[in-house]
Short mmCIF file of C-alpha atoms in Angstrom, two decimals:
data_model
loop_
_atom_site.label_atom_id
_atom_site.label_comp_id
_atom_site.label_asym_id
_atom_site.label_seq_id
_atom_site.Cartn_x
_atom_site.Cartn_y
_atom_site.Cartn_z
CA UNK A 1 -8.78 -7.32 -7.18
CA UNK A 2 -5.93 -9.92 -7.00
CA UNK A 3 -4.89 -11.44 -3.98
CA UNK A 4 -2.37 -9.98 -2.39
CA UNK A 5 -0.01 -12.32 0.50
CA UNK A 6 3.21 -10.61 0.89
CA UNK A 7 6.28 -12.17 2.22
CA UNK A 8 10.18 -11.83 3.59
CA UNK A 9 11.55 -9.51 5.71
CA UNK A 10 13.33 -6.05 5.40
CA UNK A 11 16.54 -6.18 2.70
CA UNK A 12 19.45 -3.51 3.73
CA UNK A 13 19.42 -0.24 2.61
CA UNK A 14 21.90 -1.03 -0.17
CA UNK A 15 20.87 -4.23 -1.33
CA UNK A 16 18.85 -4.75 -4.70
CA UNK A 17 15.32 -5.63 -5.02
CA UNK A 18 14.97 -9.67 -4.87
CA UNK A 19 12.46 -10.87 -7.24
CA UNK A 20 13.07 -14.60 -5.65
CA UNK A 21 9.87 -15.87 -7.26
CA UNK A 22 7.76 -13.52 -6.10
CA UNK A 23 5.68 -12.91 -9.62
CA UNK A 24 4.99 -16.71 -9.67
CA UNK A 25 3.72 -16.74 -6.42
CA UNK A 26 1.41 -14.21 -6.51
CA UNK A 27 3.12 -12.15 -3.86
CA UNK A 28 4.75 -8.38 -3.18
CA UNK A 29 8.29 -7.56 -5.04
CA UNK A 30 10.34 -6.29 -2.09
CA UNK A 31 11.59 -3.38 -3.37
CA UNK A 32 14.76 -2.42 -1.44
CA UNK A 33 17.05 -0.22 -1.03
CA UNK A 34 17.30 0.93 -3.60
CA UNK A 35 21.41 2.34 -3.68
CA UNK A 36 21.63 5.52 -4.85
CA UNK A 37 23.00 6.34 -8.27
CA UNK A 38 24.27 9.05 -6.92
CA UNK A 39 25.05 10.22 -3.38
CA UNK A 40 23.02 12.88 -2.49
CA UNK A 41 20.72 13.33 -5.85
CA UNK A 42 17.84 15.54 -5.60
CA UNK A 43 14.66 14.72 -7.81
CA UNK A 44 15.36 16.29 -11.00
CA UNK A 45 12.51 18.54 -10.58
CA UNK A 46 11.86 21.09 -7.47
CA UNK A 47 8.74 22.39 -8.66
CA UNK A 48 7.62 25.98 -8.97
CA UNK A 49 5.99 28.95 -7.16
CA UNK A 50 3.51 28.16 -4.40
CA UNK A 51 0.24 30.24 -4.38
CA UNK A 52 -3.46 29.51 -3.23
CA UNK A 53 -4.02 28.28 -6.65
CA UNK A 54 -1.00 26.17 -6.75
CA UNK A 55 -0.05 25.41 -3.18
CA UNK A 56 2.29 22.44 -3.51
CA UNK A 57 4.09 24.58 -6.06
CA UNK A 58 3.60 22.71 -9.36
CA UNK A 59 5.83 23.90 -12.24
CA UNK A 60 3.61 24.34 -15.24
CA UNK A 61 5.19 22.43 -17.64
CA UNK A 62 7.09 19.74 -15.99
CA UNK A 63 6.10 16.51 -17.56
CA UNK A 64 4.13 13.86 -15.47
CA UNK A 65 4.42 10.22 -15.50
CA UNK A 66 1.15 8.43 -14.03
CA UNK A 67 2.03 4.44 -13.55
CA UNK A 68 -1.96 2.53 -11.90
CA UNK A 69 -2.77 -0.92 -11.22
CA UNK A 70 -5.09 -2.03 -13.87
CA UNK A 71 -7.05 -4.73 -12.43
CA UNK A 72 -10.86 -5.02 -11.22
CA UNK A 73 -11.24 -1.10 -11.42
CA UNK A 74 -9.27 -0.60 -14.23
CA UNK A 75 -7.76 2.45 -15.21
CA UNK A 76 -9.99 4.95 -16.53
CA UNK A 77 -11.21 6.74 -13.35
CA UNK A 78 -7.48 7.44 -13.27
CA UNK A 79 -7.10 8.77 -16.70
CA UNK A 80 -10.19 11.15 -15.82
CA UNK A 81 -7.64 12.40 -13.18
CA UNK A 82 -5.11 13.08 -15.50
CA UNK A 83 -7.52 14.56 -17.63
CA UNK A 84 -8.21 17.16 -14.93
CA UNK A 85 -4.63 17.84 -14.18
CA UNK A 86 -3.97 18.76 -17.99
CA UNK A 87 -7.13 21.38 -17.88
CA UNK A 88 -5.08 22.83 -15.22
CA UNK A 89 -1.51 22.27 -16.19
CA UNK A 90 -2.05 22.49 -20.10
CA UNK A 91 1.51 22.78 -21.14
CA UNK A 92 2.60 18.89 -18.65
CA UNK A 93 2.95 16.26 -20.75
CA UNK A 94 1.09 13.14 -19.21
CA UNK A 95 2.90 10.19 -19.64
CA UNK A 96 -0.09 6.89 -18.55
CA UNK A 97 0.83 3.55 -18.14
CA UNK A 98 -2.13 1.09 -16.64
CA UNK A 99 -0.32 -2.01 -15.69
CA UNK A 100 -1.22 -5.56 -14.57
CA UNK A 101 2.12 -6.28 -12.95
CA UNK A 102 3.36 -2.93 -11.14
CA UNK A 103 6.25 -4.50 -9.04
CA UNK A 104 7.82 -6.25 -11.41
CA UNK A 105 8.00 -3.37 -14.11
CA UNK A 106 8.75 -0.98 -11.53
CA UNK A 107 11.53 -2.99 -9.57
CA UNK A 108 14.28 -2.35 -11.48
CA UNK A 109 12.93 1.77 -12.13
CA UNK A 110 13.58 2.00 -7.97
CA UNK A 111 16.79 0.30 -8.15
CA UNK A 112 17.91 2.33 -10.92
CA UNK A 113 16.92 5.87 -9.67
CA UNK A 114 14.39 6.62 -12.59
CA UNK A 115 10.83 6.36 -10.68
CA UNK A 116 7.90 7.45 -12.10
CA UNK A 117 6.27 10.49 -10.82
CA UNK A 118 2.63 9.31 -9.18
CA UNK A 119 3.18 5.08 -8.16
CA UNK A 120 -0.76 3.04 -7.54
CA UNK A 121 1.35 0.16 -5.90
CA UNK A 122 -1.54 -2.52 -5.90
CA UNK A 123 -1.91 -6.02 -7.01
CA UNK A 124 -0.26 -9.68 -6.65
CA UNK A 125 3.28 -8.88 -7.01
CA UNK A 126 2.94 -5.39 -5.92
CA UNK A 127 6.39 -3.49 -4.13
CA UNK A 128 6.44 -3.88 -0.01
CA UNK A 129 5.53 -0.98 0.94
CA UNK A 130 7.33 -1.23 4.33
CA UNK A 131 11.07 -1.94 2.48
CA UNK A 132 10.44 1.37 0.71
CA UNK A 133 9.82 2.95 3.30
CA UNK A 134 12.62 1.89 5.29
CA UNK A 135 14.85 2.35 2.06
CA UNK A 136 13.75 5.86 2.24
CA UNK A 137 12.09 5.80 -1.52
CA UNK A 138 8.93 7.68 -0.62
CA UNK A 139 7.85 11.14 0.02
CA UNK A 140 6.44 12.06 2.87
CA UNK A 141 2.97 13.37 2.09
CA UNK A 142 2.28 15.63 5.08
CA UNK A 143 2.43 18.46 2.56
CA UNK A 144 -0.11 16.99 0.62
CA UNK A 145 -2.80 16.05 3.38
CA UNK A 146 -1.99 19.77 4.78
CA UNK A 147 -3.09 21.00 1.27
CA UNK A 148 -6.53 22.70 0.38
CA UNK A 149 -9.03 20.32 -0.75
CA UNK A 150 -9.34 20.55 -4.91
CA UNK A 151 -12.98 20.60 -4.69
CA UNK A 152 -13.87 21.41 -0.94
CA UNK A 153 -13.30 24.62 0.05
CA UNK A 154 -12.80 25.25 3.43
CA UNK A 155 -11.37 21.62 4.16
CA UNK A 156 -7.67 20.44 3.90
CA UNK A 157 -6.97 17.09 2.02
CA UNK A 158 -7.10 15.49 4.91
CA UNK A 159 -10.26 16.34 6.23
CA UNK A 160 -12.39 14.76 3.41
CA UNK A 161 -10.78 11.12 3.94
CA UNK A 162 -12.94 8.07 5.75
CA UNK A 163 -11.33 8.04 9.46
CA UNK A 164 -8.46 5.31 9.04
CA UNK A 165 -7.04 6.24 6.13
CA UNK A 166 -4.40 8.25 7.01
CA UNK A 167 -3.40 5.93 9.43
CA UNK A 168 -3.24 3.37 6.92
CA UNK A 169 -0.72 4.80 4.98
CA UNK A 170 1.40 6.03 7.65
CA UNK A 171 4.99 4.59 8.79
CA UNK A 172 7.09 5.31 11.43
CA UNK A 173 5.12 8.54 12.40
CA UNK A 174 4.93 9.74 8.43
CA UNK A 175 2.19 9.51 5.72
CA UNK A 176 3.40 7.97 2.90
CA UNK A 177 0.29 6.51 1.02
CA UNK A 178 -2.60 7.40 0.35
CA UNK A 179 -5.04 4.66 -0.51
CA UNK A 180 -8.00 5.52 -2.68
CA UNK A 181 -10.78 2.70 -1.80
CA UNK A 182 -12.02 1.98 0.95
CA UNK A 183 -12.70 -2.17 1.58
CA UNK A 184 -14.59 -3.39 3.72
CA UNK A 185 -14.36 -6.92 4.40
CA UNK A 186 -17.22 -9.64 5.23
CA UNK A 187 -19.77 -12.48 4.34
CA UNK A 188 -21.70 -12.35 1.27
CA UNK A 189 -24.80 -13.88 0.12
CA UNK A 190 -27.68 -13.24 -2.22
CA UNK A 191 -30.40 -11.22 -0.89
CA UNK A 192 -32.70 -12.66 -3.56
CA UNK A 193 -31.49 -16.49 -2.69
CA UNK A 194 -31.97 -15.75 0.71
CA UNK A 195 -35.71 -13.94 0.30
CA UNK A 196 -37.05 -16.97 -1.76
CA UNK A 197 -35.90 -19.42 1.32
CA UNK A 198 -37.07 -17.64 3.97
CA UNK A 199 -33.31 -17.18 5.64
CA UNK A 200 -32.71 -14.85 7.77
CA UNK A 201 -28.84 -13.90 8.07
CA UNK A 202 -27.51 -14.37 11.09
CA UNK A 203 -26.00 -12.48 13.88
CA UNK A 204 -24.62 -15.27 15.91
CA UNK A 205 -22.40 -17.86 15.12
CA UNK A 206 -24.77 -20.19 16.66
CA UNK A 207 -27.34 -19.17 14.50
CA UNK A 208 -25.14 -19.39 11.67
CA UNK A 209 -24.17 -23.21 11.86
CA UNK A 210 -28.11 -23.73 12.62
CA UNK A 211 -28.77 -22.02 9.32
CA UNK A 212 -25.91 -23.96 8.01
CA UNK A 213 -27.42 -27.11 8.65
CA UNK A 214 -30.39 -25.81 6.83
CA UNK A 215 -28.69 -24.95 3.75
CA UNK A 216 -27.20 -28.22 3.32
CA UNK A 217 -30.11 -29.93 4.08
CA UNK A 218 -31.84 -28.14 0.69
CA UNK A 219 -28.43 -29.26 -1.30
CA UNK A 220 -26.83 -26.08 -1.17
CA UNK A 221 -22.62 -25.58 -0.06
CA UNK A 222 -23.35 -23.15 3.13
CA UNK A 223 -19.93 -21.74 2.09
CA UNK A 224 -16.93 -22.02 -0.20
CA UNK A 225 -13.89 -19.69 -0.17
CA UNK A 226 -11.06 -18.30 -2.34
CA UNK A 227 -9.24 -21.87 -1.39
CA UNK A 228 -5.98 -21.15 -3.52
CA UNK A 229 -5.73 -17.94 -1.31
CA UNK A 230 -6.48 -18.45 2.60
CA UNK A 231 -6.15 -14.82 3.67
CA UNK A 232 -9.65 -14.73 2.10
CA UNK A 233 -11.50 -17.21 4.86
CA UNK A 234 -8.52 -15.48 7.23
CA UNK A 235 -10.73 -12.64 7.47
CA UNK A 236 -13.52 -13.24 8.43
CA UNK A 237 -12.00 -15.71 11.44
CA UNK A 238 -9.69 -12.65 12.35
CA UNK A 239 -12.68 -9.97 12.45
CA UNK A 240 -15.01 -12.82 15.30
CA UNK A 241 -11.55 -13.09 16.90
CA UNK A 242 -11.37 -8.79 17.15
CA UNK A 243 -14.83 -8.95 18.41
CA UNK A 244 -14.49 -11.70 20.65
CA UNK A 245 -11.63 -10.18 22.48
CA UNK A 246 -11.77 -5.80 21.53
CA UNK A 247 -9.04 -3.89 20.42
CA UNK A 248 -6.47 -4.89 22.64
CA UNK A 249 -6.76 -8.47 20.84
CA UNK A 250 -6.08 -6.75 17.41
CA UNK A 251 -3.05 -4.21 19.07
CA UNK A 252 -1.24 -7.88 20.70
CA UNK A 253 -1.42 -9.67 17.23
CA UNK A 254 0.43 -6.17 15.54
CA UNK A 255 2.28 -5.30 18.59
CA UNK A 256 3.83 -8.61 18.06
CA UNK A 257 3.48 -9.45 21.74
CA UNK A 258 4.09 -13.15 23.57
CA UNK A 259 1.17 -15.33 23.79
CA UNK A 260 -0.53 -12.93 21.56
CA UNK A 261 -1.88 -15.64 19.35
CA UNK A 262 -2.84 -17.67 22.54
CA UNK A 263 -5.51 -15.29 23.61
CA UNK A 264 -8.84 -16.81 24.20
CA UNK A 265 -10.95 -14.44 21.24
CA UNK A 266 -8.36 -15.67 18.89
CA UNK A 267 -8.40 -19.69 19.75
CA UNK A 268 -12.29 -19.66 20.29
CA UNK A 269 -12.23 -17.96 16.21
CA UNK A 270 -10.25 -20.34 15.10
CA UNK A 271 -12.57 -23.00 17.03
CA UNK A 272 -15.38 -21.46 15.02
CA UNK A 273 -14.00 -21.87 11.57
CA UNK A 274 -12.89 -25.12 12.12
CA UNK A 275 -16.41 -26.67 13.36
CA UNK A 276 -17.53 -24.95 9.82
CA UNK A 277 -15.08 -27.64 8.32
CA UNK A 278 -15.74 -30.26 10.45
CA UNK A 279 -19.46 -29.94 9.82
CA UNK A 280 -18.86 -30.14 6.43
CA UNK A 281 -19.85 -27.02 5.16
CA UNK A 282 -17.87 -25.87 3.47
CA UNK A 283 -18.18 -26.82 -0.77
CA UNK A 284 -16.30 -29.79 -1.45
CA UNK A 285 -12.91 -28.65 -3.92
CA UNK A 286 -13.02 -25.46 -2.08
CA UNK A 287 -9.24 -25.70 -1.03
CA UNK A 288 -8.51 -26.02 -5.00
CA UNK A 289 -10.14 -23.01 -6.40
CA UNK A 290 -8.81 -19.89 -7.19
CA UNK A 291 -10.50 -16.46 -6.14
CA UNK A 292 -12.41 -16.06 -9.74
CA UNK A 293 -13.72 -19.79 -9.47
CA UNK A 294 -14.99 -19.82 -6.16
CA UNK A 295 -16.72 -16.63 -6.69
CA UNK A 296 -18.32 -18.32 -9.63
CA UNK A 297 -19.38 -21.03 -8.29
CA UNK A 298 -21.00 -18.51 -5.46
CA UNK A 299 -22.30 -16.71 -8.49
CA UNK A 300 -24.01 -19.43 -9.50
CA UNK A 301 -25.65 -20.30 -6.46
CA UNK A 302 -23.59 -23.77 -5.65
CA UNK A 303 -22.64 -22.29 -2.04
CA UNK A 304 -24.26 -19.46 -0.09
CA UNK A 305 -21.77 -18.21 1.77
CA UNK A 306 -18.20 -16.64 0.48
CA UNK A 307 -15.99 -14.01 2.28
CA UNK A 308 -14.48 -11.12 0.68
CA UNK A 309 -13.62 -7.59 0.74
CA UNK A 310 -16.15 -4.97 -0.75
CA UNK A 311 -14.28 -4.59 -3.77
CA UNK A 312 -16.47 -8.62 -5.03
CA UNK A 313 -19.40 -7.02 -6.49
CA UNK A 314 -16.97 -5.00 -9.12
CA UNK A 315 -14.79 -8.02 -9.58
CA UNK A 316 -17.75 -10.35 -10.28
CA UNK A 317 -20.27 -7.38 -12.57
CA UNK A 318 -19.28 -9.75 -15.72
CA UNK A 319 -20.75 -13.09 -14.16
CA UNK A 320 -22.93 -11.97 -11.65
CA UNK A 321 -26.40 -12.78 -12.83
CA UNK A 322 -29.39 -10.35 -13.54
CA UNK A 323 -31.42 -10.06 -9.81
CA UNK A 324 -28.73 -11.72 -8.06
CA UNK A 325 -28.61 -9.11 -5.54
CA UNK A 326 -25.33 -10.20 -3.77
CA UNK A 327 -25.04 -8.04 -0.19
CA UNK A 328 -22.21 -7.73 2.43
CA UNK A 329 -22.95 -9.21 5.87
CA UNK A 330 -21.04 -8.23 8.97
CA UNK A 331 -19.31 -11.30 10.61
CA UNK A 332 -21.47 -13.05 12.77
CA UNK A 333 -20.49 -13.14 16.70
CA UNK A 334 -19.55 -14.95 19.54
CA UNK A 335 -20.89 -15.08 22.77
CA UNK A 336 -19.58 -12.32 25.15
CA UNK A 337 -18.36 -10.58 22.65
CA UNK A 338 -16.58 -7.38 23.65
CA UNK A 339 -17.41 -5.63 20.11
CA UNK A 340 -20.78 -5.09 18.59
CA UNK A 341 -21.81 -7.48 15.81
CA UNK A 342 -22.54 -4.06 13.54
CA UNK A 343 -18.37 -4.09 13.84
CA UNK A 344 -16.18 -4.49 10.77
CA UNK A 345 -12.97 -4.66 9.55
CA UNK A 346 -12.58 -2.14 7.37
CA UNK A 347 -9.33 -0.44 6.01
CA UNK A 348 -8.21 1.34 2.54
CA UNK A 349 -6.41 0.23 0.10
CA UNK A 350 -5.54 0.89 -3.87
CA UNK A 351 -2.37 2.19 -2.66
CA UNK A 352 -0.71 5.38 -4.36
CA UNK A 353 2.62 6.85 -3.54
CA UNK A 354 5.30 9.18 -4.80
CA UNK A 355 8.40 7.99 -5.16
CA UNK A 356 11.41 9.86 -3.50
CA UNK A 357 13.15 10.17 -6.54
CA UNK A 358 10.43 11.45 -8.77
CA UNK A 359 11.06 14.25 -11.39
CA UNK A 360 8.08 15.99 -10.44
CA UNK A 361 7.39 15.22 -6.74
CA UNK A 362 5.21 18.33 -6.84
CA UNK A 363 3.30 17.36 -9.99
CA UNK A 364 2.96 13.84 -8.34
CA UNK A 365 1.05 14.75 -5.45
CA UNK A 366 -0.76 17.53 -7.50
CA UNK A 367 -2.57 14.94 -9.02
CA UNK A 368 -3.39 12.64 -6.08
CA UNK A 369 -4.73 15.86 -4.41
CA UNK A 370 -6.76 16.03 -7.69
CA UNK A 371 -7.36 12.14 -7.86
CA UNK A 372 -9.00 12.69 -4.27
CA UNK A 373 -11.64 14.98 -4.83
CA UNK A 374 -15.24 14.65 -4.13
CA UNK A 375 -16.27 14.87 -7.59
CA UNK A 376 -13.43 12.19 -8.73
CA UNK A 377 -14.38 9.44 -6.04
CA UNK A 378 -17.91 10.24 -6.70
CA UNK A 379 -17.54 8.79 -10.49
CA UNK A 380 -15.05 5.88 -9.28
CA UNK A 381 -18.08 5.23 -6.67
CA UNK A 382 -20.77 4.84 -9.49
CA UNK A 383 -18.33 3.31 -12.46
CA UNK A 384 -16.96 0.42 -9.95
CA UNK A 385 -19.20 -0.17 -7.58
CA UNK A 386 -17.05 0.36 -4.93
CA UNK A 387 -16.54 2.80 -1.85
CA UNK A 388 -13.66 5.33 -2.13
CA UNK A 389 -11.61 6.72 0.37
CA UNK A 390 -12.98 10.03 0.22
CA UNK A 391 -16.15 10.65 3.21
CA UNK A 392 -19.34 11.81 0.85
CA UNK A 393 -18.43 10.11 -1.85
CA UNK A 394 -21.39 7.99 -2.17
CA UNK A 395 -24.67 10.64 -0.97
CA UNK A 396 -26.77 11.63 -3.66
CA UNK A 397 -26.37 8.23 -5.80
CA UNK A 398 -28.55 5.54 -7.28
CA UNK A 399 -26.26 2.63 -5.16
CA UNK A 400 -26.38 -1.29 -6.56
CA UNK A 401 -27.10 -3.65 -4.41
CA UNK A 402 -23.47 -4.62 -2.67
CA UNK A 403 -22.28 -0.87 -2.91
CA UNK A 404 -25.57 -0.30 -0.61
CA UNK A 405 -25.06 -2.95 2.15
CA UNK A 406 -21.09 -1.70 2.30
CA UNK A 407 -22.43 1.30 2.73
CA UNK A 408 -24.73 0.74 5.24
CA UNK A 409 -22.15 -1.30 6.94
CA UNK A 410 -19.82 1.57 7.85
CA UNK A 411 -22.60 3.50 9.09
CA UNK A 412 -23.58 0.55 11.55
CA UNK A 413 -20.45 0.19 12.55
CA UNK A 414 -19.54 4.06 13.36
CA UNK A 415 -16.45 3.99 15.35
CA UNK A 416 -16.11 0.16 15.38
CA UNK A 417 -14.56 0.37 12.28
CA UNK A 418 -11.28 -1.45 12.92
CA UNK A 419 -8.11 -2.86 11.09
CA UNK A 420 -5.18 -5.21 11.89
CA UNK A 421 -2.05 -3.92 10.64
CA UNK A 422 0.45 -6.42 10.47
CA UNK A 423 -0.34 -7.15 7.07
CA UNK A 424 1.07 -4.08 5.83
CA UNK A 425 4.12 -4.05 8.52
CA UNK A 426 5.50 -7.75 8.27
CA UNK A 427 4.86 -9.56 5.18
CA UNK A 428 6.41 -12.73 6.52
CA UNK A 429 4.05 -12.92 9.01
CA UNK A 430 1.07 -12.25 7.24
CA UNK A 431 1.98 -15.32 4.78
CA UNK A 432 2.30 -17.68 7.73
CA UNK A 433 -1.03 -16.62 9.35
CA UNK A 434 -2.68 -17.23 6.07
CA UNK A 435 -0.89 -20.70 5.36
CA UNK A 436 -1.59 -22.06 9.05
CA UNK A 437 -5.77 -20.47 8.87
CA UNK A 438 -5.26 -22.72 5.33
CA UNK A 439 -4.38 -25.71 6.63
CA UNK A 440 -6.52 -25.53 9.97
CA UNK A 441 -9.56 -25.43 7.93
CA UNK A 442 -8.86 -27.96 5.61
CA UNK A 443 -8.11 -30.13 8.85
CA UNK A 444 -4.91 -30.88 8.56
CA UNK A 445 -3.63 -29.02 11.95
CA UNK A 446 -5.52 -28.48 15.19
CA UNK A 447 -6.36 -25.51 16.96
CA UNK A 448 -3.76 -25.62 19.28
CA UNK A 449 -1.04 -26.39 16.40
CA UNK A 450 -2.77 -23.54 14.39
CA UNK A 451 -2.51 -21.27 17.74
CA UNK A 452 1.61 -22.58 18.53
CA UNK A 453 2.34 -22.20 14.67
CA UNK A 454 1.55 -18.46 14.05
CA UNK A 455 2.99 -17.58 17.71
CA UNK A 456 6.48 -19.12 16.60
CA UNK A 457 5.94 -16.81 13.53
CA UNK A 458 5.19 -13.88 15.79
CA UNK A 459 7.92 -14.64 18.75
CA UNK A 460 10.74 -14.78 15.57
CA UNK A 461 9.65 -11.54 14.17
CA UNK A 462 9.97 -9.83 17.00
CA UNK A 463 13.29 -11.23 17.99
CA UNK A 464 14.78 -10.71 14.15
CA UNK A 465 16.90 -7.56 14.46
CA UNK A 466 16.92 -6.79 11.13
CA UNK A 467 12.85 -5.89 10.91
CA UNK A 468 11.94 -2.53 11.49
CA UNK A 469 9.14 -2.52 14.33
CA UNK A 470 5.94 -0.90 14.54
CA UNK A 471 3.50 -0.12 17.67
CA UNK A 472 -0.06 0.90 18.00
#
């Protein structure tokens, strides 16, 4: 999976999509507001008759178009979907497109009026979900989570999804994605490396510098990181700082609230992270690398250390070498921490909507209700290595190594799953979090300037009238 920093704040309702160097950059497309082309158009297709076997009324034959994000997963798992939805629907005509570069092809499809049908808006470059939502260019999928289960009888859509993800998807009060992975973020190592040295990984961040200091002494990088993309070694510094200070730390940083960023969890995480660069251990050149290099460079056992999300071991399957055995470990703690260490940040993502101006709004979520069955996330689980949104999805299989230790991470942490949210809410300020945790480790900036820097972010956020605000 490609990075993903989003940036810039809400457009008006009838402005047009700004591209402003966003596919360069490597960051979201802000999709606006998409002006009508038409006061008061309807989707060209209002579906058919609703009955237990068709309950968000599907019209038989109303073609389908099926646009997914074809990166580290690729596509097929979605295909198999669509596959599904033609036994069922025999006479739709399934139009597939698996794309590397969904905002940008799909920009101008908003602004024009002509959506597809079923969106997977993932990946650099990928639409703001928050300006379509505001712009009104997404269905509300209540209907959908309400619906019976495909393969579950008994249970509603929304019953067989990991806690969280609704919530993820939801703005303003309505569900309007549904996200089909579920990523878990953390610090990986080999289990093998690790077994033939005799370390231990730690649970403290004490212990973790000690066992630093130990890993450099045997000529090994304790860590490198994702340098080109600092939301990667953001994470990790963001999860110690949720566990140094609880929830209410997490709800002040989204809530956008003064002195948010000054709170002690936050400044003694950022403390952390930069003694790890002050030590020196992080790899030398890691500020230069891109995600794919440093995870290479892990791969080949230069550094022990690297964060990422759970989606690494799928990303890396082509590199990774035989015995490897690369495992997730939770974020080691501070002292008086008010979360357990077994606590994670964890949210979905591989988002899919349906746009509001889809021919076949009913077809559309037919096929995510289809694309989110047990027996769907099930092979996406085994083919990718990866855990899906869906609860279940994973019992009865032969797990890899990674898979395994996600796994077993969301069971340790039970209901100390958590998940900041202002990445998905403000863009803007998600980019300047990332660009100050960059510099801060790469010691240009202090604590203190890192701490002032994000704040002024925060504080001008919250005072810009013209971004929609969310609370939790």
């Amino acid at each position: 999976m490609n990075p993903e920093n989003p940036h810039r704040p809400y457009p008006t309702r009838r402005s047009l999509l700004k591209t402003a160097g966003a596919a360069a950059a490597g960051v979201p497309l802000l999709a606006a507001c998409v002006t009508n082309s038409g006061d008061g158009d309807e989707p060209a297709d209002t579906g058919g008759a609703k009955s237990t076997e068709n309950p968000l009324g599907v019209r038989a034959d109303a073609p389908l178009e099926v646009v997914v994000f074809k990166g580290g997963y690729g596509d097929e798992y979605a295909i198999k979907a669509e596959a599904k939805y033609t036994e069922k629907y025999p006479q739709a005509k399934i139009d597939h497109k698996g794309l590397q570069k969904v905002g940008e092809a799909m920009q101008p499809r908003f602004v024009a009026g002509n959506p597809p049908d079923v969106v997977d808006n993932t990946g650099a470059g990928r639409l703001d979900m928050a300006t379509l939502v505001s712009a009104k260019q997404v269905t509300d999928l209540a209907e959908l989570l309400d619906a019976p289960a495909f393969d579950q009888p008994g249970k509603k859509v929304r019953d067989t999804l990991l806690p969280g993800v609704v919530d993820d998807g939801t703005f303003g009060g309505s569900p309007v994605a549904l996200n089909f992975t579920y990523t878990v973020w953390g610090v990986w190592y080999s289990k093998s490396l690790f077994a033939e040295r005799g370390w231990i990984y730690p649970t403290t961040w004490a212990d973790m510098l000690a066992l630093c200091e130990t890993i450099k002494k045997a000529g090994i990088a304790p860590w490198t990181y994702q340098g080109k993309y600092p939301e990667y070694i953001n994470d990790p510094l963001l999860t110690m700082a949720a566990k140094a200070g609880g929830l209410d730390l997490v709800k002040a940083v989204d809530n956008l609230q003064p002195d948010a960023w000054k709170q002690p969890g936050l400044t003694q995480a950022a403390e952390a992270f930069a003694e790890l660069a002050g030590k020196g251990y992080l790899m030398s050149g890691s500020e230069a690398l891109s995600h794919t290099e440093a995870q290479a460079a892990w791969c080949q056992k230069k550094a022990a250390f690297i964060p990422c999300g759970s989606w690494l071991e799928s990303e890396q399957k082509d590199v990774t070498p035989a015995g490897f055995d690369m495992v997730l470990g939770t974020v080691p703690a501070l002292p008086a921490a008010k979360m357990p260490v077994t606590a994670v940040q964890a949210a979905s993502s591989e988002s899919y909507l349906v746009p509001a101006k889809a021919k076949n709004v009913a077809g559309g979520q037919e096929y995510l209700r289809i694309l989110f069955s047990l027996a769907s996330a099930k092979d996406f689980a085994q083919a990718n290595s990866t855990l899906p949104a869906v609860a279940g999805a994973t019992e009865g299989l032969t797990l890899s190594s990674g898979l395994g230790s996600v796994r077993d991470a969301v069971t340790a942490a039970g209901p100390d799953a958590f998940n900041y949210r202002f990445r998905t809410w403000y863009a803007p300020l998600a980019k300047a979090i990332d660009d100050a945790t960059g510099e801060l480790v790469n010691r240009r900036i202090s604590v203190a300037d890192w701490s002032t820097r994000i704040q002024k972010a925060s504080d001008a956020l919250a005072k810009d009238s013209t971004v929609v605000k969310y609370t939790r």
